[in-house]
Coordinates of C-alpha atoms in Angstrom, one line a residue:
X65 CA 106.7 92.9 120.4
X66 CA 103.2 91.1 120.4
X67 CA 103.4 87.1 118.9
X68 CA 101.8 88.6 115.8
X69 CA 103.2 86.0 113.6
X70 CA 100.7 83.3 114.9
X71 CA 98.3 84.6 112.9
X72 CA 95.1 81.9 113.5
X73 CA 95.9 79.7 110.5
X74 CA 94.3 76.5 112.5
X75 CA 91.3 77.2 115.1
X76 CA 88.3 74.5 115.8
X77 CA 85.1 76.3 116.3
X78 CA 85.2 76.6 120.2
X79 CA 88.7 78.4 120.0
X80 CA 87.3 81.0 118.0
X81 CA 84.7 82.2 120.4
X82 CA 86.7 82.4 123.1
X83 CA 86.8 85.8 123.4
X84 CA 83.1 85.5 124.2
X85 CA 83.6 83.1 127.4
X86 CA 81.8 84.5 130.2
X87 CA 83.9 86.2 133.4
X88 CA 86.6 89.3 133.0
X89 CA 89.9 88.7 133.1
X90 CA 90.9 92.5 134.4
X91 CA 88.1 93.2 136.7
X92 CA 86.2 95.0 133.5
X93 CA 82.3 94.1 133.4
X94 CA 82.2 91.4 131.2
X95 CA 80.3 89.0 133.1
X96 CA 78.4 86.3 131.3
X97 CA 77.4 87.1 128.0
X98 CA 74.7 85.3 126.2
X99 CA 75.3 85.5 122.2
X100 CA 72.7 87.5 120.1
X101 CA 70.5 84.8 118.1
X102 CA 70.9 85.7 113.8
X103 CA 68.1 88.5 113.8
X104 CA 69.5 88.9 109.5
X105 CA 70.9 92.0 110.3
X106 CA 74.3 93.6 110.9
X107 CA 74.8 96.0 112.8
X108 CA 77.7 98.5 112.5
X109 CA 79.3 101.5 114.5
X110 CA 81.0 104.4 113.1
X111 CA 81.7 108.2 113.9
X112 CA 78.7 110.5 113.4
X113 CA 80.6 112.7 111.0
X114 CA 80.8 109.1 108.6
X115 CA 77.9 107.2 109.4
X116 CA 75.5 108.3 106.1
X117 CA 79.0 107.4 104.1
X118 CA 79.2 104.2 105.4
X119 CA 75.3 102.9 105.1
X120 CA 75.7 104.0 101.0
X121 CA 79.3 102.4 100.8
X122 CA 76.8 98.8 102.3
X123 CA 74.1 99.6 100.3
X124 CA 75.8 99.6 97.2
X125 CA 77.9 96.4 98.3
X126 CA 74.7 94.6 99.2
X127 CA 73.3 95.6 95.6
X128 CA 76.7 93.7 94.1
X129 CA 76.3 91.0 96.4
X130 CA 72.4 90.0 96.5
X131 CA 73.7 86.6 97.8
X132 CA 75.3 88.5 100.9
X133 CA 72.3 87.2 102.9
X134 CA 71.8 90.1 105.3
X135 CA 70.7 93.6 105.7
X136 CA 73.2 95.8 107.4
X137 CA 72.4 99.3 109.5
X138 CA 74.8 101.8 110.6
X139 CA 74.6 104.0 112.7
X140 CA 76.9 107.0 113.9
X141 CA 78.8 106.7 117.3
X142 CA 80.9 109.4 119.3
X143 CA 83.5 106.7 119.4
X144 CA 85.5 109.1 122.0
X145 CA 83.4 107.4 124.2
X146 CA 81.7 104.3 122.9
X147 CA 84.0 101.8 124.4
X148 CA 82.7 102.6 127.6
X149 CA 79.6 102.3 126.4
X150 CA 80.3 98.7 125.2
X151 CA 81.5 97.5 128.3
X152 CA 78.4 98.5 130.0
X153 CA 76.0 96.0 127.7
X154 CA 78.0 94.2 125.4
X155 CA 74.9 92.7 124.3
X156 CA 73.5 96.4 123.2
X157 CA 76.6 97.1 121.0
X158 CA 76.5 96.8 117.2
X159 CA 77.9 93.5 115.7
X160 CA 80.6 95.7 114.0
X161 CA 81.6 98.7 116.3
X162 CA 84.4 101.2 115.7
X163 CA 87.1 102.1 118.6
X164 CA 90.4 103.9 118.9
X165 CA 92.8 101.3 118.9
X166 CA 94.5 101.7 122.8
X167 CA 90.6 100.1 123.8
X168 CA 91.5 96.8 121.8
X169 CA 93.0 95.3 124.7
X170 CA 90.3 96.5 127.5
X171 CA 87.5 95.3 125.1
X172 CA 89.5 91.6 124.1
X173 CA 90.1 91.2 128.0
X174 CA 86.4 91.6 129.0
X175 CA 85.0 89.5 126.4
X176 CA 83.6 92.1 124.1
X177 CA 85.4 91.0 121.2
X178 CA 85.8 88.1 118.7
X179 CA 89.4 88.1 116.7
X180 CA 89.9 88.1 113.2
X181 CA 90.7 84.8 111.9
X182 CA 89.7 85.1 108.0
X183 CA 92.9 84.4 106.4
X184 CA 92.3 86.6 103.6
X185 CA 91.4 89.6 106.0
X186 CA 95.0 89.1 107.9
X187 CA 96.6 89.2 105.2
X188 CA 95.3 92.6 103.4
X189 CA 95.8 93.7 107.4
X190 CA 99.3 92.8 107.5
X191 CA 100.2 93.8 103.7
X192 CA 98.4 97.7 103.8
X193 CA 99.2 98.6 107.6
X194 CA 102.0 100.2 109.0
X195 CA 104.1 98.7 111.3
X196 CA 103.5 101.2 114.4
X197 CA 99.8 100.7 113.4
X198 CA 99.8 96.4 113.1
X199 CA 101.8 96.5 116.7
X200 CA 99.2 97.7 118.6
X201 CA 95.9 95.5 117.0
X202 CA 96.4 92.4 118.6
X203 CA 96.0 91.1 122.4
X204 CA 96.7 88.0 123.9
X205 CA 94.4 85.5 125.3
X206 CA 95.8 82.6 126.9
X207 CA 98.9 83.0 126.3
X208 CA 98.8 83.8 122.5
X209 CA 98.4 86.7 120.8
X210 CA 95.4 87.7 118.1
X211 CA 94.2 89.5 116.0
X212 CA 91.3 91.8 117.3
X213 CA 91.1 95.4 115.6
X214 CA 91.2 96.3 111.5
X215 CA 92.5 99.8 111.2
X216 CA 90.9 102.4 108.5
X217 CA 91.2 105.9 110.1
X218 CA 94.6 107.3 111.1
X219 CA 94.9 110.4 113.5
X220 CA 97.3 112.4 114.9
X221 CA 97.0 116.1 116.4
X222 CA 98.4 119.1 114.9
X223 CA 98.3 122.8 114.5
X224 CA 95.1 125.2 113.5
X225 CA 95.8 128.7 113.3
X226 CA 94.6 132.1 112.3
X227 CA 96.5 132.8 108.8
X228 CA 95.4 136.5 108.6
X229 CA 97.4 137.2 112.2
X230 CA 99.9 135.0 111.6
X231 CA 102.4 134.0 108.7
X232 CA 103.3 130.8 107.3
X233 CA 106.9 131.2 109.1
X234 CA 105.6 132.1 112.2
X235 CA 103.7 129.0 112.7
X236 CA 106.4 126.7 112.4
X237 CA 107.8 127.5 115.9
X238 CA 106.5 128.6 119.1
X239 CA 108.6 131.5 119.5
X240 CA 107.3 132.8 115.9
X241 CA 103.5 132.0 117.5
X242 CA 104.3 134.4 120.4
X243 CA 105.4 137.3 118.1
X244 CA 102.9 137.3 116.4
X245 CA 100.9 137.2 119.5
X246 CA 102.9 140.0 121.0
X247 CA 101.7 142.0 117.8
X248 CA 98.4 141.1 118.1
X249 CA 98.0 141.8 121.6
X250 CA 96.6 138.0 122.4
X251 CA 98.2 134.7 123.5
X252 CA 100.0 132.3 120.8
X253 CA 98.7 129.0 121.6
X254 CA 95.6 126.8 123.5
X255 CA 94.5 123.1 123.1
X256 CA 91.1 121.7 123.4
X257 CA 91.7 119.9 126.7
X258 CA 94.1 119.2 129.7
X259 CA 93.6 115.9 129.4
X260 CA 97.0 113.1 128.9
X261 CA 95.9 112.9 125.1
X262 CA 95.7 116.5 124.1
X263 CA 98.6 118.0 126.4
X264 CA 100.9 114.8 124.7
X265 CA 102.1 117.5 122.3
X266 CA 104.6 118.4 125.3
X267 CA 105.6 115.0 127.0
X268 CA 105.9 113.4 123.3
X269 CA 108.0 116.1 122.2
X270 CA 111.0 114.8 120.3
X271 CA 114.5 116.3 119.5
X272 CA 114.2 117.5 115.8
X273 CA 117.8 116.4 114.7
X274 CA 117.2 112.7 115.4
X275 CA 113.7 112.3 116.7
X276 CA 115.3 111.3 120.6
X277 CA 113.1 111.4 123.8
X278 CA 114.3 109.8 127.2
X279 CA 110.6 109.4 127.6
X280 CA 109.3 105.9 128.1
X281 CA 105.3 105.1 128.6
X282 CA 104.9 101.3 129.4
X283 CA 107.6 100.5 127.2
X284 CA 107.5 96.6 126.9
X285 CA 104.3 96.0 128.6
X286 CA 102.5 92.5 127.9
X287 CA 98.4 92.6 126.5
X288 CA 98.0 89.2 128.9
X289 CA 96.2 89.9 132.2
X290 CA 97.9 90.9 135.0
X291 CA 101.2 90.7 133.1
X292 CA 104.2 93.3 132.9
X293 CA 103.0 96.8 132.4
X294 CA 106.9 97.6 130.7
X295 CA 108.3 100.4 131.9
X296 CA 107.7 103.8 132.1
X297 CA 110.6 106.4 132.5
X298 CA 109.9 110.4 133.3
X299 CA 112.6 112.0 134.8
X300 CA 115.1 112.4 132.0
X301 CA 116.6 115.7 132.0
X302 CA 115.2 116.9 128.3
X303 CA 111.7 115.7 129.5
X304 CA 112.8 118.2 132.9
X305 CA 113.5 121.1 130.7
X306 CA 110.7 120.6 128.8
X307 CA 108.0 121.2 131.1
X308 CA 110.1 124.0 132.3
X309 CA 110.4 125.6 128.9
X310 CA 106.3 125.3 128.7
X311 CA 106.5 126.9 132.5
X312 CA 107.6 129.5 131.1
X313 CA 105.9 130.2 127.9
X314 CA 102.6 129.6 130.0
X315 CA 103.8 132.9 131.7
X316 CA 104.2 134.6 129.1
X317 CA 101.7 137.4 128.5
X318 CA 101.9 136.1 124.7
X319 CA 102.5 132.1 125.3
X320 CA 100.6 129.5 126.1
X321 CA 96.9 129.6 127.5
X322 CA 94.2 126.8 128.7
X323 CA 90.8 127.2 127.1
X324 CA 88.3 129.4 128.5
X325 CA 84.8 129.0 130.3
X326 CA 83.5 129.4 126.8
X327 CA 85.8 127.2 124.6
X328 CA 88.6 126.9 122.4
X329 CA 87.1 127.9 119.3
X330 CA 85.4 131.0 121.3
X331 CA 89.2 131.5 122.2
X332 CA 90.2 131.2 118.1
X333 CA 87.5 133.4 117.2
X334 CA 88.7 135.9 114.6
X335 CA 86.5 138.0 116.3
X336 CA 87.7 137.7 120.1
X337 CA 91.0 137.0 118.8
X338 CA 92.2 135.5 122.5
X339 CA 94.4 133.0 120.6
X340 CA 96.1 132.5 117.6
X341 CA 96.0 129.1 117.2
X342 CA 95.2 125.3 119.0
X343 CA 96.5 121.9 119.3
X344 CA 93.6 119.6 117.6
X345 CA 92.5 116.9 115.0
X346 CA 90.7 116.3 112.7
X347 CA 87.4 116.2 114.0
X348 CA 88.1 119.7 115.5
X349 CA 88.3 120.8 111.5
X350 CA 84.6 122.1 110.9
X351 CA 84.6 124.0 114.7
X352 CA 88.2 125.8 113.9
X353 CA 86.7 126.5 110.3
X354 CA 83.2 127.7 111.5
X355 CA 85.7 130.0 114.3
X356 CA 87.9 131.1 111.4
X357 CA 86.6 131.2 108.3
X358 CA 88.3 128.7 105.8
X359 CA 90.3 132.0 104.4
X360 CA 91.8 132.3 107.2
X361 CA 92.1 128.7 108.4
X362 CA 96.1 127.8 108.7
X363 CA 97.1 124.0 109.3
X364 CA 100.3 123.1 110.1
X365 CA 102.6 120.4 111.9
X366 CA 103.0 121.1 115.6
X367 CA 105.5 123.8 116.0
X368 CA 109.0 123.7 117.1
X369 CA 110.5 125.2 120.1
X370 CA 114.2 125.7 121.6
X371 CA 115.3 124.9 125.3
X372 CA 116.9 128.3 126.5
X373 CA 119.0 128.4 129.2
X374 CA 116.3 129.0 132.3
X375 CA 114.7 125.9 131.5
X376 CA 118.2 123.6 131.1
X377 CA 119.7 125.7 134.4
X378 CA 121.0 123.0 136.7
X379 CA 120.4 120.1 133.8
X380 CA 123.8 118.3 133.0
X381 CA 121.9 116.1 130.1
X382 CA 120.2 118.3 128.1
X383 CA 121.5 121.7 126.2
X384 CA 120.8 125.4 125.8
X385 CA 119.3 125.5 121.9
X386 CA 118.3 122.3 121.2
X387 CA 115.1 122.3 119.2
X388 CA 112.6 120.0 120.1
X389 CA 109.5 119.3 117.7
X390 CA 106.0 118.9 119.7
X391 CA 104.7 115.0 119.3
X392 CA 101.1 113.2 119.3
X393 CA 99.8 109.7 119.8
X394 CA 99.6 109.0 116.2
X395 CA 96.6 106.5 116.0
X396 CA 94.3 104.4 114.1
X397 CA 90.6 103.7 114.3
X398 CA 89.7 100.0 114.0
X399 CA 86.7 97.9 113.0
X400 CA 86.2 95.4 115.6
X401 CA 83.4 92.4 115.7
X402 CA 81.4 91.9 119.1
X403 CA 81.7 88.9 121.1
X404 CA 78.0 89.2 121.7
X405 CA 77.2 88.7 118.1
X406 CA 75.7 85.7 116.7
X407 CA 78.4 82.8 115.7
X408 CA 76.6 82.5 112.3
X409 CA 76.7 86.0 111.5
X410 CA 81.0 85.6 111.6
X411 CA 82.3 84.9 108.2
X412 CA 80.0 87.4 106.8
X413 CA 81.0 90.2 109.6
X414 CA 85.0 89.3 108.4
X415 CA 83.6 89.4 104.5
X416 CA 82.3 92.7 105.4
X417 CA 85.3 94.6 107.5
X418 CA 88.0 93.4 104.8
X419 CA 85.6 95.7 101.7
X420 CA 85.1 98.4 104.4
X421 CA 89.1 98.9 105.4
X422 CA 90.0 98.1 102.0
X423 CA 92.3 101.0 100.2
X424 CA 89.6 102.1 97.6
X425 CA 87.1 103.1 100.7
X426 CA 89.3 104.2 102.7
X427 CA 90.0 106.6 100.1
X428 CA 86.7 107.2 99.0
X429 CA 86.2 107.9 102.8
X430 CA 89.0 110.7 102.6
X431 CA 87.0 112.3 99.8
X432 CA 83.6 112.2 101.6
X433 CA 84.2 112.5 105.4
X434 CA 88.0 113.6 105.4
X435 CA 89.0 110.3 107.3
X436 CA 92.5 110.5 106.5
X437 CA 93.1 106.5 105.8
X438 CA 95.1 104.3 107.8
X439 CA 97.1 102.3 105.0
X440 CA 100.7 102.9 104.8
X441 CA 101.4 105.2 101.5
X442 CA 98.4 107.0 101.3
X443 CA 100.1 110.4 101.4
X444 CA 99.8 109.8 97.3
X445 CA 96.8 109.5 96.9
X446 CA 95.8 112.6 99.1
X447 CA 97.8 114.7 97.4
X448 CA 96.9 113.4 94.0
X449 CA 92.8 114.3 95.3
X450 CA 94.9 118.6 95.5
X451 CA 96.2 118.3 92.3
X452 CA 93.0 117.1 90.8
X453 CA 91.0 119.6 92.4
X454 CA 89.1 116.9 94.6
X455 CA 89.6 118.7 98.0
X456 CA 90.1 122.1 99.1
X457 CA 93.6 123.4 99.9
X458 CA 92.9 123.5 103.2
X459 CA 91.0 119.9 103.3
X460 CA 94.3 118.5 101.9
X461 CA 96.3 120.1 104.4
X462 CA 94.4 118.8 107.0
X463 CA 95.4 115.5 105.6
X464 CA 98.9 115.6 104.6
X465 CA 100.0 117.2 107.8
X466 CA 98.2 115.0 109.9
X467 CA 100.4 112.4 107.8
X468 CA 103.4 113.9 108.3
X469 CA 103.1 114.3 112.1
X470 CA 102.6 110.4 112.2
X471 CA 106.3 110.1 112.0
X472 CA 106.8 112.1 115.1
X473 CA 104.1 110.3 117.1
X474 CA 103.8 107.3 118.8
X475 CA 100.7 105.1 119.0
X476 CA 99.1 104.8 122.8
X477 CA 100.5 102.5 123.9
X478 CA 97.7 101.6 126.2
X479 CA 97.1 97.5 125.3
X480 CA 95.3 97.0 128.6
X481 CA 92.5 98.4 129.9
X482 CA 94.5 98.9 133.0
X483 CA 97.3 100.8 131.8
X484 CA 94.8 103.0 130.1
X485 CA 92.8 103.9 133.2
X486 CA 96.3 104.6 135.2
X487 CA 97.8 106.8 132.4
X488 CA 94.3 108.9 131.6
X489 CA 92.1 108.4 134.7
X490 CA 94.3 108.6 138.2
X491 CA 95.6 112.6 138.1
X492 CA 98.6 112.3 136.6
X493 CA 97.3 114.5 134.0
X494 CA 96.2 117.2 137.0
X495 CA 100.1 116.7 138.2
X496 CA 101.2 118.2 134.8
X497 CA 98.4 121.0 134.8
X498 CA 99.9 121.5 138.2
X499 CA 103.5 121.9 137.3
X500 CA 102.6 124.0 134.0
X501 CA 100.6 126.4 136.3
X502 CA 103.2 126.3 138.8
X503 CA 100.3 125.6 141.2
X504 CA 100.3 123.1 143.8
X505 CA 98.7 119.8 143.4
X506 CA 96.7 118.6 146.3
X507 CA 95.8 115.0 146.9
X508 CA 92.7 114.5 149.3
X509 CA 93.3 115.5 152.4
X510 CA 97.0 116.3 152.0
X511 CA 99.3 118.0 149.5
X512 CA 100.8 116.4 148.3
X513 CA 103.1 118.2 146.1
X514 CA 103.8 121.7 147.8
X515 CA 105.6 123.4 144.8
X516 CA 106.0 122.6 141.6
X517 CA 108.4 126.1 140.1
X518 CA 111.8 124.5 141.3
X519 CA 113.7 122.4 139.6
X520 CA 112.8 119.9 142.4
X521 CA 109.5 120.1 142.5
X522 CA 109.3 119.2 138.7
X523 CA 111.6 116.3 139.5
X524 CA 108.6 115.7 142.2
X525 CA 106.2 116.1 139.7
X526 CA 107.1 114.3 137.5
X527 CA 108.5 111.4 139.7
X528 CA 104.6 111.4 140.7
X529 CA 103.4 111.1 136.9
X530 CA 105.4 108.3 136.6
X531 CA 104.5 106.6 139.6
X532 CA 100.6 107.4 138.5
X533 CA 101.0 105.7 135.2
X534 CA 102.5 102.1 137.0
X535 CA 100.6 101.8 140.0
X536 CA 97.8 104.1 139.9
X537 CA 98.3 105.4 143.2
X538 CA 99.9 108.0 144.0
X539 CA 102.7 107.2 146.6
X540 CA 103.1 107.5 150.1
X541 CA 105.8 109.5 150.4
X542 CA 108.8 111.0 147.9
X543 CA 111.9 108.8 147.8
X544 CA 115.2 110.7 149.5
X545 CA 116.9 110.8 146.2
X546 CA 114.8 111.4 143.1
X547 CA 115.5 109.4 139.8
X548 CA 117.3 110.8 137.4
X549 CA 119.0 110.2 133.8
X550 CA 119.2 111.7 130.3

C-alpha cells in the first residue's frame, strides 16, 4: 500500500513544485518544462459529453466569488486519449486537465503534474473516497508518496442489451444470453473492443460465492521509478478454464462474437439484430440507445457463467459448476493540476478542484451528464433522483448497476506509466484474441505460439500474457515446465 498517510502537512515552496523539475524519470517526454507565466485565466479539461456542464457549474461559482481573481475556460477533452496528448506538450495542456486514474503515475513521473497539498482538499479526498479509489491517486517522488489525482467520475463496464429479444432472466447469465440467441437466430454477446480493458470482463472474472480469482496483475508494484512492478500471476487453473469456457462459447453459433467491420452498435441494431447485447460503459449509453431505442434498452450487471466440464477437463484446481461472475476495472476519473501551470495560479487551482469534486456537483453532474459520482455512498442519492422522477428508468439503471459492478472490479492497477504500456501496448491483448479464436499468434518473423485449442497451448498462452505484462517482451523461448497453481 502507497505511504498515503504522509499527506503534505509541511512543504517549503520549492518542494512543492517538484513535480515540475525538468528531465523524466521513466523515459516519458518530459524534458524541461518552462512554467506558464499568470495569463488570469484557468484553464480546465473535461469529457466532451460534460464540458458545457462544467463552464455553468464555474460561471456560477465565479458569480459567488467575485474575489476569485480569475476567469476560468473549459473545454471538452476525449480523455480516452488526452494523457497522451499531455505528455506531448505539457505546456499546451489546460491548468486543470481530467484523466483516468492508471495515467496518474505516467503523468507525476514525467513532470506533468503538481500534487495536492491544500490541507482542506486532502481531507474532503480522504473523508468522500473509497478506499480502492484513494489507493490508486497518489505516486511517489523521491521516495515519498503524494497526492496527485481528485476523483469525481466512477466507471465500471457492464451489460446493454436488447429487452424486446431478451428477458430480464435471461440476461443475468451467459447461457440465458445464448438462448435467447438460439431463438432469435443471432449471437448472444459482443464488446466494443479487443483491447486489455474491454475483454477484462473475462480475465477479471470472479467466483460468485466469495468473489475469488487466482489472478494477480502487478500485485504489490511500487509508483517509484524503476521500482518493483509486484507480481503478476496467470496460470491459475480457474483463470485456465476460463478462457476455455469463452473458447467455447466463441464457437458457438449463438455465443460470443467480436464486433464487425461496421461496429458494435451496427451489430445491436434492432434492426440487423446480429447481437443481443455488449460489454460497455457509460459513455457507450447514447450509441446503444440511438441502436436500440430506449424501450428496448436493457442494462444489467455483467452476466454469470458456469465452468462445464470441457473447459475444467485435465484441471485439478478448479470444478465442474462453479459460477463465475464477469469483472471490470472499476475506475475513477480525477482532476489533476499541470506542472506547467503558473506557481501563482496554485492555491486557486486547489480552491477550485475541492468545489468541482465536491458531493453536491458531483451529483448535480449525475443529473446533467449521467457521470455516475465517484464518492463512496452515492448509490442513495441515485436512486433517490428514480424515486423522484429526476432520471429515466433506464438513466438510473445505467447508474446503479455500474455501482453495483464496482464491487466486483478492481481498479487498473497501472501506477506507472510502464506497467501501463506492457499490460495494454506489447500484444498480450492479441495473445488472448489468439487463444479465444483458437488461432495462432505470430510474433515477427516467428510463431511464436503454434496452437492455442489445447489445454497446453492456453497454459502457453497465457504463460506469454504474463510474461508480456512484466517484461514487455515476449520471451525467447517456453520454459520446459509451465507454471502452474490454483
Amino acid at each position: 500500500m502507497k505511504k498515503w498517510m504522509k499527506l503534505l502537512l509541511v512543504l517549503g515552496a520549492g518542494a512543492l513544485l517538484l513535480s515540475a523539475c525538468s528531465g523524466s524519470s521513466e523515459g516519458g517526454s518530459g524534458g524541461s518544462q518552462a512554467q506558464e507565466k499568470d495569463d488570469g485565466l484557468i484553464r480546465i479539461w473535461v469529457g466532451e459529453e460534460s464540458a458545457e456542464f462544467y463552464q455553468k457549474i464555474c460561471n456560477e461559482y465565479l458569480t459567488a466569488h467575485s474575489d476569485f481573481g480569475y476567469k476560468i475556460e473549459v473545454k471538452g477533452m476525449d480523455t480516452g486519449s488526452v494523457a497522451g496528448t499531455i505528455t506531448t506538450d505539457p505546456t499546451a495542456a489546460a491548468d486543470i486537465y481530467t484523466v483516468a486514474h492508471d495515467n496518474i503515475g505516467k503523468l507525476a513521473s514525467t513532470q506533468c503534474a503538481k500534487p495536492i497539498t491544500d490541507q482542506g482538499l486532502i481531507d474532503q479526498i480522504l473523508a468522500d473516497n473509497p478506499a480502492s479509489f484513494r489507493n490508486v491517486i497518489y505516486s511517489t517522488l523521491n521516495d515519498t508518496s503524494y497526492l496527485y489525482g481528485v476523483p469525481y467520475i466512477s466507471q465500471a463496464l457492464f451489460l446493454y442489451y436488447n429487452k424486446a429479444l431478451v428477458t430480464e432472466e435471461q440476461a443475468k447469465s451467459f447461457e440465458g444470453l445464448r438462448e435467447a440467441a438460439k431463438a432469435a437466430g443471432t449471437k448472444a454477446i459482443t464488446v466494443t473492443g479487443d483491447d486489455g480493458y474491454n475483454m477484462s470482463f473475462a480475465l477479471l472474472a470472479t467466483r460468485l460465492n466469495d468473489h475469488g480469482t487466482s489472478l494477480k496483475i502487478y500485485e504489490g508494484a511500487d509508483s517509484v521509478a524503476g521500482g518493483s512492478k509486484g507480481q503478476s500471476h496467470c496460470q491459475g487453473d480457474d483463470t485456465v478454464a476460463i478462457v476455455r469456457w469463452l473458447q467455447a462459447y466463441a464457437a458457438d453459433p449463438n455465443g460470443f462474437k467480436w464486433a464487425s467491420a461496421d461496429g458494435w452498435d451496427a451489430d445491436l441494431d434492432k434492426n440487423n439484430q446480429g447481437v443481443l447485447a455488449v460489454i460497455g460503459g457509460a459513455w457507450h449509453y447514447n450509441t446503444a440507445k440511438a441502436a436500440l431505442g430506449e424501450s428496448n434498452l436493457g442494462i444489467a450487471m455483467i452476466p454469470t457463467f458456469t465452468l462445464t466440464e470441457e473447459s475444467v477437463a485435465g484441471l485439478s484446481g478448479v470444478s465442474a459448476g462453479t459460477v463465475f461472475r464477469g469483472g471490470t476495472f472499476a475506475d475513477c476519473k480525477c482532476f489533476m493540476i499541470n506542472a506547467n501551470s503558473a506557481p501563482s495560479k496554485y492555491a486557486k487551482e486547489q480552491e477550485l478542484i475541492k468545489y468541482l469534486s465536491g458531493k453536491d456537483i458531483q451529483n448535480a453532474s449525475y443529473l446533467e451528464c449521467l457521470n455516475v459520482p465517484a464518492y463512496a455512498g452515492a448509490a442513495e442519492y441515485i436512486k433517490s433522483c428514480y424515486d423522484n422522477g429526476k432520471v429515466t428508468e433506464s438513466q438510473y439503471n445505467l447508474a446503479a448497476i455500474q455501482v453495483s459492478m464496482a464491487e466486483w472490479g478492481i481498479p487498473q492497477p497501472f501506477i506507472t506509466g510502464t506497467l501501463n504500456t506492457y499490460y495494454y501496448s506489447k500484444n498480450a491483448p492479441a495473445v488472448f484474441r489468439a487463444m479465444i479464436d483458437q488461432t495462432p499468434y505470430p510474433t515477427t518473423g516467428d510463431q511464436l505460439l503454434s496452437e492455442t485449442s489445447s489445454l497446453e497451448g492456453v497454459r502457453k498462452g497465457l504463460y506469454l500474457m504474463e510474461y508480456l505484462w512484466m517484461h514487455g517482451v515476449a520471451p525467447k523461448e517456453f520454459p520446459a515446465v509451465l507454471p502452474e497453481g490454483a
